Short mmCIF file of C-alpha atoms in Angstrom, two decimals:
data_model
loop_
_atom_site.label_atom_id
_atom_site.label_comp_id
_atom_site.label_asym_id
_atom_site.label_seq_id
_atom_site.Cartn_x
_atom_site.Cartn_y
_atom_site.Cartn_z
CA MET A 17 19.86 35.09 -13.09
CA ILE A 18 21.89 32.47 -14.94
CA ALA A 19 20.08 30.43 -17.59
CA HIS A 20 20.35 26.68 -17.00
CA ALA A 21 19.38 23.87 -19.31
CA VAL A 22 16.26 21.89 -18.48
CA PRO A 23 17.21 18.22 -17.97
CA GLU A 24 16.21 15.76 -20.68
CA GLY A 25 12.64 14.54 -20.61
CA PHE A 26 11.22 17.50 -18.68
CA VAL A 27 8.69 19.83 -20.30
CA SER A 28 6.83 22.88 -19.05
CA LEU A 29 4.11 21.89 -16.60
CA PRO A 30 0.92 22.23 -18.68
CA ARG A 31 -1.23 23.01 -15.66
CA SER A 32 -0.55 25.95 -13.40
CA SER A 33 -2.05 28.16 -10.73
CA PRO A 34 -1.42 31.73 -9.60
CA LEU A 35 1.02 30.43 -6.96
CA LEU A 36 2.92 28.22 -9.42
CA ASP A 37 3.10 31.17 -11.81
CA LEU A 38 4.91 33.12 -9.06
CA LEU A 39 7.27 30.23 -8.24
CA GLY A 40 7.85 28.89 -11.72
CA PRO A 41 8.41 28.02 -14.34
CA ALA A 42 7.69 24.48 -13.15
CA TYR A 43 8.41 21.41 -15.24
CA CYS A 44 7.20 17.84 -15.34
CA ARG A 45 8.10 14.41 -16.65
CA GLY A 46 5.95 11.27 -16.73
CA GLU A 47 2.27 10.99 -15.95
CA GLY A 48 -0.16 9.75 -13.31
CA VAL A 49 1.56 8.34 -10.24
CA HIS A 50 4.85 8.49 -12.17
CA LEU A 51 4.56 12.26 -12.64
CA GLU A 52 7.62 14.17 -11.45
CA ILE A 53 7.44 17.91 -10.81
CA ALA A 54 10.62 19.98 -11.02
CA LEU A 55 11.85 23.52 -10.50
CA ARG A 56 15.17 25.30 -11.01
CA ALA A 57 15.79 27.25 -7.79
CA ASP A 58 16.61 30.90 -8.32
CA ASN A 59 17.13 33.98 -6.15
CA ARG A 60 13.36 34.44 -5.65
CA HIS A 61 13.28 31.14 -3.75
CA ALA A 62 16.09 31.99 -1.31
CA ASN A 63 15.80 32.66 2.40
CA GLY A 64 18.01 35.09 4.34
CA ARG A 65 20.86 32.55 4.42
CA GLY A 66 20.90 32.20 0.64
CA THR A 67 19.45 28.68 0.46
CA VAL A 68 16.01 27.71 -0.84
CA HIS A 69 13.27 28.53 1.68
CA GLY A 70 11.52 25.56 3.27
CA GLY A 71 8.15 27.01 2.24
CA VAL A 72 9.14 26.68 -1.42
CA LEU A 73 10.05 23.02 -0.84
CA ALA A 74 6.76 22.44 1.01
CA THR A 75 4.81 24.00 -1.85
CA LEU A 76 6.58 21.80 -4.39
CA ALA A 77 5.90 18.72 -2.25
CA ASP A 78 2.19 19.57 -1.98
CA VAL A 79 1.89 20.22 -5.72
CA GLY A 80 3.87 17.09 -6.60
CA MET A 81 1.76 14.81 -4.41
CA GLY A 82 -1.53 16.42 -5.38
CA TYR A 83 -0.90 16.41 -9.13
CA ALA A 84 0.44 12.85 -9.22
CA MET A 85 -2.52 11.54 -7.22
CA ALA A 86 -5.15 13.65 -8.99
CA PHE A 87 -3.96 12.76 -12.50
CA SER A 88 -3.67 9.05 -11.76
CA SER A 89 -7.35 8.68 -12.65
CA GLU A 90 -9.59 9.82 -15.47
CA PRO A 91 -11.14 12.28 -15.01
CA PRO A 92 -8.60 13.81 -12.59
CA LEU A 93 -9.71 13.95 -8.96
CA PRO A 94 -10.02 17.38 -7.33
CA LEU A 95 -8.10 16.39 -4.17
CA ILE A 96 -7.92 18.73 -1.17
CA THR A 97 -4.85 18.70 1.08
CA ALA A 98 -6.07 17.96 4.61
CA SER A 99 -2.72 17.46 6.34
CA MET A 100 0.94 17.49 5.39
CA THR A 101 4.19 16.81 7.24
CA MET A 102 7.62 17.73 6.00
CA ASP A 103 11.10 16.52 6.95
CA TYR A 104 13.99 18.67 5.77
CA LEU A 105 17.13 16.59 5.25
CA GLY A 106 19.49 19.00 3.51
CA ALA A 107 19.83 22.49 2.07
CA VAL A 108 19.08 23.37 -1.55
CA GLN A 109 21.25 25.99 -3.22
CA VAL A 110 20.15 28.63 -5.69
CA GLY A 111 20.68 27.24 -9.20
CA GLU A 112 19.95 23.61 -8.25
CA TRP A 113 17.33 21.47 -10.00
CA ILE A 114 14.72 20.15 -7.54
CA VAL A 115 12.66 17.08 -8.49
CA VAL A 116 9.60 15.84 -6.58
CA ARG A 117 9.02 12.07 -6.88
CA LEU A 118 6.05 10.13 -5.53
CA GLU A 119 7.26 7.22 -3.38
CA HIS A 120 4.07 5.77 -1.88
CA HIS A 121 0.41 6.34 -2.54
CA LYS A 122 -2.98 4.91 -1.65
CA ARG A 123 -6.42 6.20 -2.52
CA GLY A 124 -9.70 5.29 -0.95
CA ARG A 125 -13.20 6.62 -1.50
CA GLN A 126 -12.89 9.49 0.98
CA MET A 127 -9.16 9.87 1.58
CA ALA A 128 -5.87 9.56 -0.27
CA PHE A 129 -2.37 9.26 1.17
CA ALA A 130 0.97 10.07 -0.44
CA THR A 131 4.66 10.38 0.33
CA VAL A 132 7.21 12.14 -1.86
CA SER A 133 10.92 12.75 -1.88
CA LEU A 134 12.46 16.00 -3.05
CA GLN A 135 15.81 15.42 -4.68
CA VAL A 136 18.73 17.40 -6.02
CA GLY A 137 20.56 14.93 -8.22
CA GLU A 138 20.74 11.70 -6.22
CA LYS A 139 20.58 13.52 -2.86
CA VAL A 140 17.24 13.48 -1.02
CA VAL A 141 16.85 16.94 0.50
CA ALA A 142 13.33 16.54 1.94
CA ARG A 143 10.47 14.09 2.37
CA ALA A 144 6.80 14.91 2.76
CA SER A 145 3.66 12.95 3.52
CA ALA A 146 0.10 14.12 3.12
CA VAL A 147 -3.51 13.14 3.60
CA PHE A 148 -5.94 14.37 0.96
CA ALA A 149 -9.72 14.56 1.14
CA VAL A 150 -11.45 13.05 -1.89
CA PRO A 151 -14.55 15.19 -2.51
CA ARG A 152 -17.79 13.27 -2.82
CA SER A 153 -19.37 13.29 -6.25
CA ASP A 154 -23.08 13.74 -5.55
#
């Protein structure tokens, strides 16, 4: 695996999970609804054709939307993904830097909605939209 520099402004994602530990290291920049999640694709992320597997991109989209929405309030909301759709617009190559950016968001008392783009440089390679359940605080 070739070592690549982490782009300026990105730091190690301070919060992780067992799944992100397998995929990562993941990085972030910004906070709240401006939080961007990023990952350098490597051979572990490749499908049989040598490009990044769509499941990796879907996982990044889900994490990016969930973290940006959850950490946009204090204390963070424990959002639960209820539904997600994904549109794949281009292939991602091993070695490329993938950034997840929140484009639209809205949060109500019971539900939250978000849309993200996944980008390699200026090229949008995927878009995802999700509905999140906002757990009741009883």
